[in-house]
Amino acid sequence: MIRINIMKNTLLLGVFLLIQSALFAQDCKNQSTDNYGEDSVNCRKNFALYTGYLKQKNYQDAAIFWTKTQQRCPQLKSNLYANGAYIYKQLVKSKKKAKSTDANTYKDSLYLVYDKWFENFGFCNETKVSLAKDIIYINDQKKFPKAYSLYKEVIDSEPQIITSTDVKYFFVYTGMYMLKTGKIECEEFLSNYETLSAICDNNISKRNKVEKFTNVQNIMDKKLGETPCASCEKLEEIYTVKYDNNKEDMDQVRKIFSSLSNNKCTESKLYLTLLDKVLNDPNNPPTSKDLYSAAISDYRRKDFSKAEERLNRALSISEDEAQNQKTYEILYDIAFNKKQYKKGFNVAGKLSDQCAMNDKKARIIAASSSNFGNSALNKSLIYCLALEYASKSCGKTSSAALNSWKGQLLPKSELIMLDIKSGSSQTVPFWGQNVELKTRD
């Protein structure tokens, strides 16, 4: 339950808490038709006026007739309150921008809309989320603990309705605020991170708004890294206690393992213990994510052969295309480091981003010149091919690399001596591809 002392200085939210306690167990009220109440004539009249002003973005007059509509037909429909919240949210925004002294009055009116919404349609999770978002939208930091509590309730009871925006708002705004002000400790903050990451993973695996959930996961990773909670020492301290309390909970083991891996805490005794458990669990073979996390650890330790083996195992069972794309990038880097040029070229061809694919192909072709550019002509041909792929990289290949490669091309004078024409088609050594021979001048 929400702690009353968080909002004890605000009478309005005190009323809100009373309504909450009365309605906490109440189901959401759904109605198939609009309820115009006993005074349907005036209800319809005021409804038409407020919606008309709302469409005109005349929020001041819309608020007047919204209030009259709510008074005459409070159970018209749930959307009445969604519109009311929107109207007052816009008024708060404009009042704050104008530095008006009555901005707080409009904040109170916004919260009163929610009081009435809960009173007439139940303390629904969707409405809780809406209130939490609006508190953040108007940047009412005194009420951030309230927004945090509302989000926490919904995430615990109905995580499937949480959107990528909700994940961001809960973690980046209220979660970070609660941590910085000492209202929660690292353990709870990290627990939130794990829960929200699971929500992101679930949506990504179901191909539901993959880009949005991937982006918000990246934002969370970045924000976590900015906190003292992300130090390996702190993570190991917290996770060791959790692991020691229940060493056989493999779901928890995997979560801890992934978190340590994601935060590059791969040298600790705890990580190595979990690595062994995750990859050798007889009842639950490692998932593609487990193998990926283990491979990342191997890669960071420059154990490229083991990393490559685990990444290929992950690919063989993975249905997560976003993870697969990251896997291809690491396999490319491994091939690059091992000077396996054709393997790296082929791996780059599996990238869905055509611009990145051509950039990586250009780079690995250029790198091969050190092994196969055994003459000035052969080296020039290799760089011609690299430049051809770089021309299709949408600017991803840096100008520094391009200038360097162009500087390796033969001048026209040397081609004349070799009796070879500039612009002629030539076969590139090692690669076996034909390329137009260009010169640096």
Short mmCIF file of C-alpha atoms in Angstrom, two decimals:
data_model
loop_
_atom_site.label_atom_id
_atom_site.label_comp_id
_atom_site.label_asym_id
_atom_site.label_seq_id
_atom_site.Cartn_x
_atom_site.Cartn_y
_atom_site.Cartn_z
CA MET A 1 0.00 0.00 0.00
CA ILE A 2 0.99 3.61 -0.54
CA ARG A 3 2.59 5.33 2.44
CA ILE A 4 0.34 8.17 3.58
CA ASN A 5 3.22 10.27 4.91
CA ILE A 6 4.52 10.78 1.37
CA MET A 7 1.57 13.03 0.58
CA LYS A 8 0.41 14.19 3.99
CA ASN A 9 1.06 17.87 3.17
CA THR A 10 -1.43 17.88 0.31
CA LEU A 11 -5.07 17.75 1.26
CA LEU A 12 -6.14 16.80 -2.22
CA LEU A 13 -3.98 13.74 -2.35
CA GLY A 14 -5.14 12.90 1.14
CA VAL A 15 -8.63 12.65 -0.29
CA PHE A 16 -7.21 10.59 -3.10
CA LEU A 17 -5.80 8.09 -0.60
CA LEU A 18 -9.20 7.68 1.04
CA ILE A 19 -10.74 6.95 -2.33
CA GLN A 20 -7.93 4.53 -3.10
CA SER A 21 -8.47 2.53 0.10
CA ALA A 22 -12.18 2.27 -0.62
CA LEU A 23 -11.71 1.18 -4.19
CA PHE A 24 -8.49 -0.85 -4.04
CA ALA A 25 -10.29 -4.18 -4.37
CA GLN A 26 -12.87 -2.86 -6.81
CA ASP A 27 -12.77 -4.15 -10.37
CA CYS A 28 -12.63 -1.76 -13.26
CA LYS A 29 -16.08 -0.68 -14.28
CA ASN A 30 -16.85 -1.33 -17.93
CA GLN A 31 -19.98 -0.14 -19.67
CA SER A 32 -21.11 -0.86 -23.22
CA THR A 33 -23.08 2.36 -23.70
CA ASP A 34 -22.71 5.99 -22.64
CA ASN A 35 -24.51 6.94 -19.43
CA TYR A 36 -25.94 10.44 -19.76
CA GLY A 37 -27.45 10.36 -16.28
CA GLU A 38 -30.73 11.80 -15.08
CA ASP A 39 -30.15 15.23 -16.63
CA SER A 40 -29.30 13.91 -20.09
CA VAL A 41 -30.20 17.16 -21.89
CA ASN A 42 -27.71 19.28 -19.99
CA CYS A 43 -25.18 16.45 -20.04
CA ARG A 44 -25.26 16.27 -23.83
CA LYS A 45 -25.21 20.06 -24.12
CA ASN A 46 -22.12 20.49 -21.92
CA PHE A 47 -20.48 17.43 -23.47
CA ALA A 48 -20.82 19.00 -26.93
CA LEU A 49 -19.40 22.30 -25.65
CA TYR A 50 -16.36 20.85 -23.89
CA THR A 51 -15.44 18.51 -26.76
CA GLY A 52 -15.82 21.39 -29.21
CA TYR A 53 -13.44 23.57 -27.23
CA LEU A 54 -11.09 20.61 -26.80
CA LYS A 55 -10.89 20.13 -30.57
CA GLN A 56 -10.06 23.83 -30.89
CA LYS A 57 -7.32 23.43 -28.23
CA ASN A 58 -9.13 26.05 -26.17
CA TYR A 59 -8.31 24.29 -22.93
CA GLN A 60 -9.46 27.05 -20.59
CA ASP A 61 -13.06 26.97 -21.86
CA ALA A 62 -12.92 23.20 -22.35
CA ALA A 63 -12.14 22.86 -18.62
CA ILE A 64 -15.23 24.91 -17.66
CA PHE A 65 -17.66 22.77 -19.62
CA TRP A 66 -15.80 19.54 -18.82
CA THR A 67 -16.49 20.24 -15.14
CA LYS A 68 -20.20 20.86 -15.86
CA THR A 69 -20.35 17.63 -17.85
CA GLN A 70 -18.71 15.67 -15.04
CA GLN A 71 -21.11 17.12 -12.47
CA ARG A 72 -24.22 16.21 -14.51
CA CYS A 73 -23.19 12.79 -15.78
CA PRO A 74 -20.16 11.54 -13.78
CA GLN A 75 -20.45 8.04 -15.24
CA LEU A 76 -20.84 9.10 -18.87
CA LYS A 77 -17.82 7.02 -19.91
CA SER A 78 -14.25 6.45 -18.77
CA ASN A 79 -12.91 8.53 -21.64
CA LEU A 80 -14.53 11.60 -20.06
CA TYR A 81 -11.81 11.49 -17.40
CA ALA A 82 -9.03 10.72 -19.85
CA ASN A 83 -10.02 13.91 -21.69
CA GLY A 84 -10.27 15.84 -18.42
CA ALA A 85 -6.77 14.76 -17.43
CA TYR A 86 -5.47 15.80 -20.83
CA ILE A 87 -7.12 19.22 -20.58
CA TYR A 88 -5.69 20.01 -17.16
CA LYS A 89 -2.31 18.58 -18.09
CA GLN A 90 -2.15 21.08 -20.96
CA LEU A 91 -3.26 23.90 -18.67
CA VAL A 92 -0.56 23.03 -16.12
CA LYS A 93 2.01 23.01 -18.92
CA SER A 94 0.95 26.44 -20.20
CA LYS A 95 0.74 27.93 -16.69
CA LYS A 96 4.23 26.69 -15.83
CA LYS A 97 5.58 28.05 -19.10
CA ALA A 98 4.06 31.43 -18.30
CA LYS A 99 5.39 31.16 -14.71
CA SER A 100 1.87 31.75 -13.47
CA THR A 101 1.32 31.77 -9.71
CA ASP A 102 -1.77 29.56 -10.03
CA ALA A 103 0.01 26.63 -11.71
CA ASN A 104 -0.32 24.59 -8.50
CA THR A 105 -4.08 25.13 -8.50
CA TYR A 106 -4.28 23.50 -11.90
CA LYS A 107 -2.14 20.63 -10.65
CA ASP A 108 -4.66 20.10 -7.87
CA SER A 109 -7.44 20.14 -10.48
CA LEU A 110 -5.62 17.49 -12.48
CA TYR A 111 -5.36 15.25 -9.43
CA LEU A 112 -9.04 15.90 -8.68
CA VAL A 113 -9.91 14.57 -12.14
CA TYR A 114 -8.20 11.32 -11.15
CA ASP A 115 -10.02 11.27 -7.80
CA LYS A 116 -13.31 11.38 -9.70
CA TRP A 117 -12.09 8.84 -12.26
CA PHE A 118 -11.24 6.31 -9.54
CA GLU A 119 -14.48 7.06 -7.72
CA ASN A 120 -16.69 6.39 -10.76
CA PHE A 121 -14.79 3.71 -12.66
CA GLY A 122 -12.71 1.88 -10.09
CA PHE A 123 -9.05 1.82 -9.16
CA CYS A 124 -7.95 0.30 -12.48
CA ASN A 125 -4.38 -0.46 -13.39
CA GLU A 126 -4.69 1.50 -16.63
CA THR A 127 -5.77 4.55 -14.65
CA LYS A 128 -2.94 4.12 -12.15
CA VAL A 129 -0.46 4.13 -15.03
CA SER A 130 -2.12 7.19 -16.53
CA LEU A 131 -1.81 9.10 -13.25
CA ALA A 132 1.82 8.03 -12.82
CA LYS A 133 2.65 9.24 -16.32
CA ASP A 134 0.91 12.57 -15.80
CA ILE A 135 2.79 13.21 -12.55
CA ILE A 136 6.00 12.72 -14.50
CA TYR A 137 4.75 14.70 -17.51
CA ILE A 138 4.11 17.80 -15.40
CA ASN A 139 7.38 17.12 -13.53
CA ASP A 140 5.75 17.24 -10.10
CA GLN A 141 8.76 15.77 -8.31
CA LYS A 142 7.11 15.98 -4.90
CA LYS A 143 4.70 13.34 -6.20
CA PHE A 144 7.35 11.12 -7.83
CA PRO A 145 7.17 8.68 -4.88
CA LYS A 146 3.44 8.39 -5.63
CA ALA A 147 4.13 7.71 -9.32
CA TYR A 148 6.75 5.16 -8.30
CA SER A 149 4.29 3.34 -6.04
CA LEU A 150 1.58 3.30 -8.70
CA TYR A 151 3.93 1.88 -11.32
CA LYS A 152 5.24 -0.69 -8.86
CA GLU A 153 1.72 -1.93 -8.12
CA VAL A 154 0.87 -2.33 -11.79
CA ILE A 155 4.18 -3.98 -12.72
CA ASP A 156 3.69 -6.50 -9.91
CA SER A 157 0.06 -7.28 -10.76
CA GLU A 158 -0.37 -6.73 -14.52
CA PRO A 159 3.01 -6.36 -16.28
CA GLN A 160 1.53 -7.14 -19.69
CA ILE A 161 -0.02 -3.66 -19.94
CA ILE A 162 3.33 -1.93 -19.37
CA THR A 163 4.56 -0.15 -22.51
CA SER A 164 8.09 0.85 -23.46
CA THR A 165 7.23 4.40 -22.37
CA ASP A 166 6.12 3.10 -18.97
CA VAL A 167 9.40 1.22 -18.60
CA LYS A 168 11.32 4.42 -19.31
CA TYR A 169 9.19 6.60 -17.02
CA PHE A 170 9.33 4.16 -14.11
CA PHE A 171 13.06 3.46 -14.27
CA VAL A 172 14.60 6.67 -15.61
CA TYR A 173 12.42 9.21 -13.82
CA THR A 174 10.85 7.80 -10.67
CA GLY A 175 13.34 4.97 -10.10
CA MET A 176 16.40 7.19 -10.44
CA TYR A 177 14.72 9.85 -8.29
CA MET A 178 13.94 7.35 -5.52
CA LEU A 179 17.53 6.06 -5.58
CA LYS A 180 19.15 9.50 -5.57
CA THR A 181 16.96 10.73 -2.70
CA GLY A 182 17.66 7.64 -0.63
CA LYS A 183 14.06 6.40 -0.65
CA ILE A 184 15.14 3.03 -2.09
CA GLU A 185 18.42 1.13 -1.89
CA CYS A 186 20.46 -0.48 -4.65
CA GLU A 187 18.89 -3.88 -4.02
CA GLU A 188 15.40 -2.62 -4.89
CA PHE A 189 16.73 -0.53 -7.77
CA LEU A 190 18.45 -3.59 -9.27
CA SER A 191 15.33 -5.69 -8.71
CA ASN A 192 13.37 -3.11 -10.71
CA TYR A 193 15.99 -3.29 -13.45
CA GLU A 194 15.70 -7.08 -13.64
CA THR A 195 11.89 -6.97 -13.73
CA LEU A 196 11.79 -4.31 -16.43
CA SER A 197 14.46 -6.09 -18.47
CA ALA A 198 12.30 -9.21 -18.35
CA ILE A 199 9.35 -7.16 -19.66
CA CYS A 200 11.54 -5.84 -22.49
CA ASP A 201 12.84 -9.32 -23.30
CA ASN A 202 9.32 -10.75 -23.34
CA ASN A 203 8.05 -8.13 -25.77
CA ILE A 204 11.11 -8.42 -28.00
CA SER A 205 10.79 -12.21 -28.15
CA LYS A 206 7.14 -11.81 -29.19
CA ARG A 207 8.15 -9.30 -31.90
CA ASN A 208 6.07 -6.63 -30.18
CA LYS A 209 7.47 -3.14 -30.87
CA VAL A 210 10.98 -4.56 -30.95
CA GLU A 211 12.73 -1.29 -31.75
CA LYS A 212 11.04 0.61 -28.92
CA PHE A 213 11.72 -2.04 -26.28
CA THR A 214 15.29 -2.49 -27.51
CA ASN A 215 15.87 1.25 -27.29
CA VAL A 216 14.44 1.54 -23.79
CA GLN A 217 16.56 -1.43 -22.66
CA ASN A 218 19.62 0.40 -23.93
CA ILE A 219 18.52 3.51 -22.02
CA MET A 220 18.13 1.48 -18.83
CA ASP A 221 21.56 -0.08 -19.29
CA LYS A 222 23.08 3.37 -19.68
CA LYS A 223 21.29 4.79 -16.65
CA LEU A 224 22.19 1.80 -14.50
CA GLY A 225 25.83 2.33 -15.45
CA GLU A 226 25.60 5.91 -14.13
CA THR A 227 24.68 4.75 -10.62
CA PRO A 228 26.84 3.38 -7.79
CA CYS A 229 24.66 0.27 -7.96
CA ALA A 230 26.39 -0.81 -11.17
CA SER A 231 29.89 -1.23 -9.72
CA CYS A 232 31.02 -4.84 -9.87
CA GLU A 233 31.83 -4.76 -6.18
CA LYS A 234 28.31 -3.60 -5.31
CA LEU A 235 26.62 -6.01 -7.72
CA GLU A 236 28.58 -8.95 -6.37
CA GLU A 237 27.80 -7.94 -2.79
CA ILE A 238 24.04 -7.80 -3.44
CA TYR A 239 23.86 -10.81 -5.74
CA THR A 240 25.97 -13.05 -3.52
CA VAL A 241 23.41 -12.67 -0.73
CA LYS A 242 20.54 -13.42 -3.13
CA TYR A 243 22.33 -16.45 -4.55
CA ASP A 244 23.30 -17.83 -1.13
CA ASN A 245 19.67 -17.61 0.01
CA ASN A 246 18.50 -19.92 -2.78
CA LYS A 247 21.23 -21.53 -4.86
CA GLU A 248 18.82 -23.87 -6.66
CA ASP A 249 16.55 -21.17 -8.08
CA MET A 250 17.78 -21.34 -11.67
CA ASP A 251 15.54 -18.49 -12.84
CA GLN A 252 17.23 -16.22 -10.31
CA VAL A 253 20.66 -17.65 -11.16
CA ARG A 254 20.14 -16.77 -14.82
CA LYS A 255 19.01 -13.24 -13.99
CA ILE A 256 22.06 -12.63 -11.79
CA PHE A 257 24.32 -14.18 -14.40
CA SER A 258 22.92 -11.96 -17.17
CA SER A 259 23.19 -8.83 -15.04
CA LEU A 260 26.82 -9.51 -14.12
CA SER A 261 27.61 -10.22 -17.75
CA ASN A 262 25.83 -7.11 -19.04
CA ASN A 263 27.78 -4.97 -16.56
CA LYS A 264 31.12 -6.57 -17.52
CA CYS A 265 31.56 -8.13 -14.07
CA THR A 266 32.95 -11.34 -15.52
CA GLU A 267 36.08 -11.82 -13.43
CA SER A 268 34.46 -12.46 -10.07
CA LYS A 269 34.22 -15.79 -8.30
CA LEU A 270 30.43 -15.49 -8.25
CA TYR A 271 30.22 -15.02 -12.01
CA LEU A 272 32.37 -18.07 -12.72
CA THR A 273 30.28 -20.13 -10.28
CA LEU A 274 27.06 -19.09 -12.01
CA LEU A 275 28.58 -19.63 -15.45
CA ASP A 276 29.24 -23.25 -14.59
CA LYS A 277 25.72 -23.74 -13.19
CA VAL A 278 23.97 -22.09 -16.13
CA LEU A 279 25.84 -23.94 -18.85
CA ASN A 280 25.72 -27.32 -17.10
CA ASP A 281 22.20 -27.43 -15.68
CA PRO A 282 20.99 -30.98 -16.52
CA ASN A 283 17.32 -30.05 -16.16
CA ASN A 284 17.44 -26.86 -18.17
CA PRO A 285 19.84 -26.66 -21.10
CA PRO A 286 21.30 -23.17 -21.54
CA THR A 287 19.14 -20.75 -23.48
CA SER A 288 20.47 -18.74 -26.39
CA LYS A 289 20.68 -15.74 -24.04
CA ASP A 290 22.72 -17.76 -21.52
CA LEU A 291 25.15 -18.81 -24.24
CA TYR A 292 25.30 -15.26 -25.57
CA SER A 293 26.10 -13.86 -22.11
CA ALA A 294 28.80 -16.49 -21.56
CA ALA A 295 30.28 -15.73 -24.98
CA ILE A 296 30.42 -12.01 -24.20
CA SER A 297 32.46 -12.84 -21.12
CA ASP A 298 34.81 -15.01 -23.19
CA TYR A 299 35.13 -12.28 -25.80
CA ARG A 300 36.06 -9.66 -23.21
CA ARG A 301 38.74 -12.02 -21.90
CA LYS A 302 39.94 -12.40 -25.51
CA ASP A 303 39.15 -16.11 -25.48
CA PHE A 304 37.89 -15.79 -29.04
CA SER A 305 37.68 -19.50 -29.85
CA LYS A 306 35.42 -20.28 -26.90
CA ALA A 307 33.35 -17.16 -27.56
CA GLU A 308 32.90 -18.16 -31.20
CA GLU A 309 31.80 -21.68 -30.28
CA ARG A 310 29.20 -20.42 -27.80
CA LEU A 311 27.90 -17.73 -30.13
CA ASN A 312 27.35 -20.29 -32.87
CA ARG A 313 25.52 -22.52 -30.39
CA ALA A 314 23.35 -19.55 -29.43
CA LEU A 315 22.54 -18.88 -33.08
CA SER A 316 21.50 -22.49 -33.61
CA ILE A 317 18.67 -22.22 -31.07
CA SER A 318 17.87 -18.49 -30.98
CA GLU A 319 14.62 -17.02 -32.27
CA ASP A 320 15.55 -13.52 -31.10
CA GLU A 321 16.59 -11.67 -34.23
CA ALA A 322 17.81 -8.62 -32.30
CA GLN A 323 20.19 -10.83 -30.31
CA ASN A 324 21.22 -12.63 -33.49
CA GLN A 325 22.22 -9.35 -35.10
CA LYS A 326 24.42 -8.51 -32.10
CA THR A 327 25.88 -12.01 -32.35
CA TYR A 328 26.84 -11.49 -35.98
CA GLU A 329 28.63 -8.27 -35.07
CA ILE A 330 30.72 -10.03 -32.42
CA LEU A 331 31.47 -12.98 -34.72
CA TYR A 332 32.63 -10.46 -37.30
CA ASP A 333 34.95 -8.84 -34.75
CA ILE A 334 36.33 -12.25 -33.78
CA ALA A 335 37.02 -13.12 -37.42
CA PHE A 336 38.65 -9.72 -37.85
CA ASN A 337 40.90 -10.27 -34.83
CA LYS A 338 41.82 -13.78 -36.04
CA LYS A 339 42.47 -12.46 -39.57
CA GLN A 340 39.83 -14.81 -40.96
CA TYR A 341 38.93 -12.36 -43.69
CA LYS A 342 36.50 -14.40 -45.78
CA LYS A 343 34.71 -15.70 -42.71
CA GLY A 344 34.28 -12.13 -41.46
CA PHE A 345 33.09 -11.04 -44.90
CA ASN A 346 30.45 -13.79 -44.92
CA VAL A 347 29.30 -12.98 -41.37
CA ALA A 348 28.95 -9.30 -42.30
CA GLY A 349 26.63 -10.39 -45.11
CA LYS A 350 24.14 -11.61 -42.48
CA LEU A 351 23.59 -8.17 -41.00
CA SER A 352 20.14 -6.74 -41.70
CA ASP A 353 21.50 -3.16 -41.81
CA GLN A 354 22.79 -2.94 -45.38
CA CYS A 355 24.85 0.17 -44.64
CA ALA A 356 26.62 -1.47 -41.69
CA MET A 357 27.06 -4.64 -43.76
CA ASN A 358 28.89 -2.78 -46.54
CA ASP A 359 31.02 -0.84 -44.06
CA LYS A 360 32.16 -4.04 -42.36
CA LYS A 361 32.83 -5.74 -45.68
CA ALA A 362 34.91 -2.75 -46.77
CA ARG A 363 36.95 -2.81 -43.56
CA ILE A 364 37.77 -6.50 -43.61
CA ILE A 365 38.71 -6.36 -47.30
CA ALA A 366 41.04 -3.44 -46.59
CA ALA A 367 42.57 -5.33 -43.63
CA SER A 368 43.39 -8.28 -45.91
CA SER A 369 45.88 -6.14 -47.83
CA SER A 370 48.52 -6.79 -45.16
CA ASN A 371 48.45 -10.50 -46.02
CA PHE A 372 47.54 -10.58 -49.69
CA GLY A 373 48.73 -7.23 -51.04
CA ASN A 374 52.08 -8.76 -51.98
CA SER A 375 52.62 -6.27 -54.79
CA ALA A 376 51.74 -2.63 -55.32
CA LEU A 377 49.14 -3.64 -57.93
CA ASN A 378 47.54 -6.31 -55.77
CA LYS A 379 47.38 -3.95 -52.81
CA SER A 380 45.81 -1.28 -55.01
CA LEU A 381 43.18 -3.75 -56.27
CA ILE A 382 42.28 -4.78 -52.73
CA TYR A 383 41.76 -1.16 -51.71
CA CYS A 384 39.72 -0.52 -54.87
CA LEU A 385 37.36 -3.31 -53.77
CA ALA A 386 37.22 -1.93 -50.22
CA LEU A 387 36.34 1.51 -51.58
CA GLU A 388 33.61 0.02 -53.77
CA TYR A 389 31.86 -1.48 -50.72
CA ALA A 390 32.48 1.67 -48.67
CA SER A 391 30.65 3.69 -51.33
CA LYS A 392 27.49 1.76 -50.34
CA SER A 393 27.92 2.18 -46.57
CA CYS A 394 25.75 5.32 -46.31
CA GLY A 395 28.61 7.26 -44.74
CA LYS A 396 29.35 4.70 -42.00
CA THR A 397 32.91 4.29 -43.24
CA SER A 398 34.90 7.18 -41.78
CA SER A 399 36.52 9.80 -43.97
CA ALA A 400 39.85 8.99 -42.32
CA ALA A 401 39.62 5.36 -43.49
CA LEU A 402 38.54 6.41 -46.98
CA ASN A 403 41.42 8.86 -47.34
CA SER A 404 43.88 6.25 -46.09
CA TRP A 405 42.66 3.65 -48.58
CA LYS A 406 42.67 6.10 -51.48
CA GLY A 407 46.25 6.92 -50.64
CA GLN A 408 47.17 3.26 -51.20
CA LEU A 409 45.98 3.26 -54.83
CA LEU A 410 48.54 3.34 -57.62
CA PRO A 411 49.10 6.59 -59.50
CA LYS A 412 48.35 6.68 -63.24
CA SER A 413 52.07 6.86 -64.07
CA GLU A 414 52.70 3.42 -62.54
CA LEU A 415 49.76 1.86 -64.39
CA ILE A 416 51.23 3.12 -67.66
CA MET A 417 54.51 1.40 -66.82
CA LEU A 418 52.59 -1.83 -66.09
CA ASP A 419 50.66 -1.43 -69.36
CA ILE A 420 47.32 -1.52 -67.51
CA LYS A 421 44.51 0.94 -68.19
CA SER A 422 42.84 2.92 -65.44
CA GLY A 423 39.14 2.02 -65.31
CA SER A 424 39.71 -1.51 -66.62
CA SER A 425 38.09 -4.49 -64.88
CA GLN A 426 40.55 -6.52 -62.82
CA THR A 427 40.29 -9.59 -60.61
CA VAL A 428 41.14 -8.90 -56.97
CA PRO A 429 43.65 -11.34 -55.49
CA PHE A 430 42.35 -13.64 -52.71
CA TRP A 431 38.81 -12.28 -53.05
CA GLY A 432 38.23 -13.38 -56.65
CA GLN A 433 35.87 -10.47 -57.30
CA ASN A 434 36.16 -8.13 -60.27
CA VAL A 435 36.62 -4.44 -59.61
CA GLU A 436 37.17 -1.28 -61.65
CA LEU A 437 40.81 -0.27 -61.29
CA LYS A 438 41.10 3.30 -60.04
CA THR A 439 44.06 5.52 -59.31
CA ARG A 440 44.79 7.94 -56.53
CA ASP A 441 45.25 10.89 -58.94
#
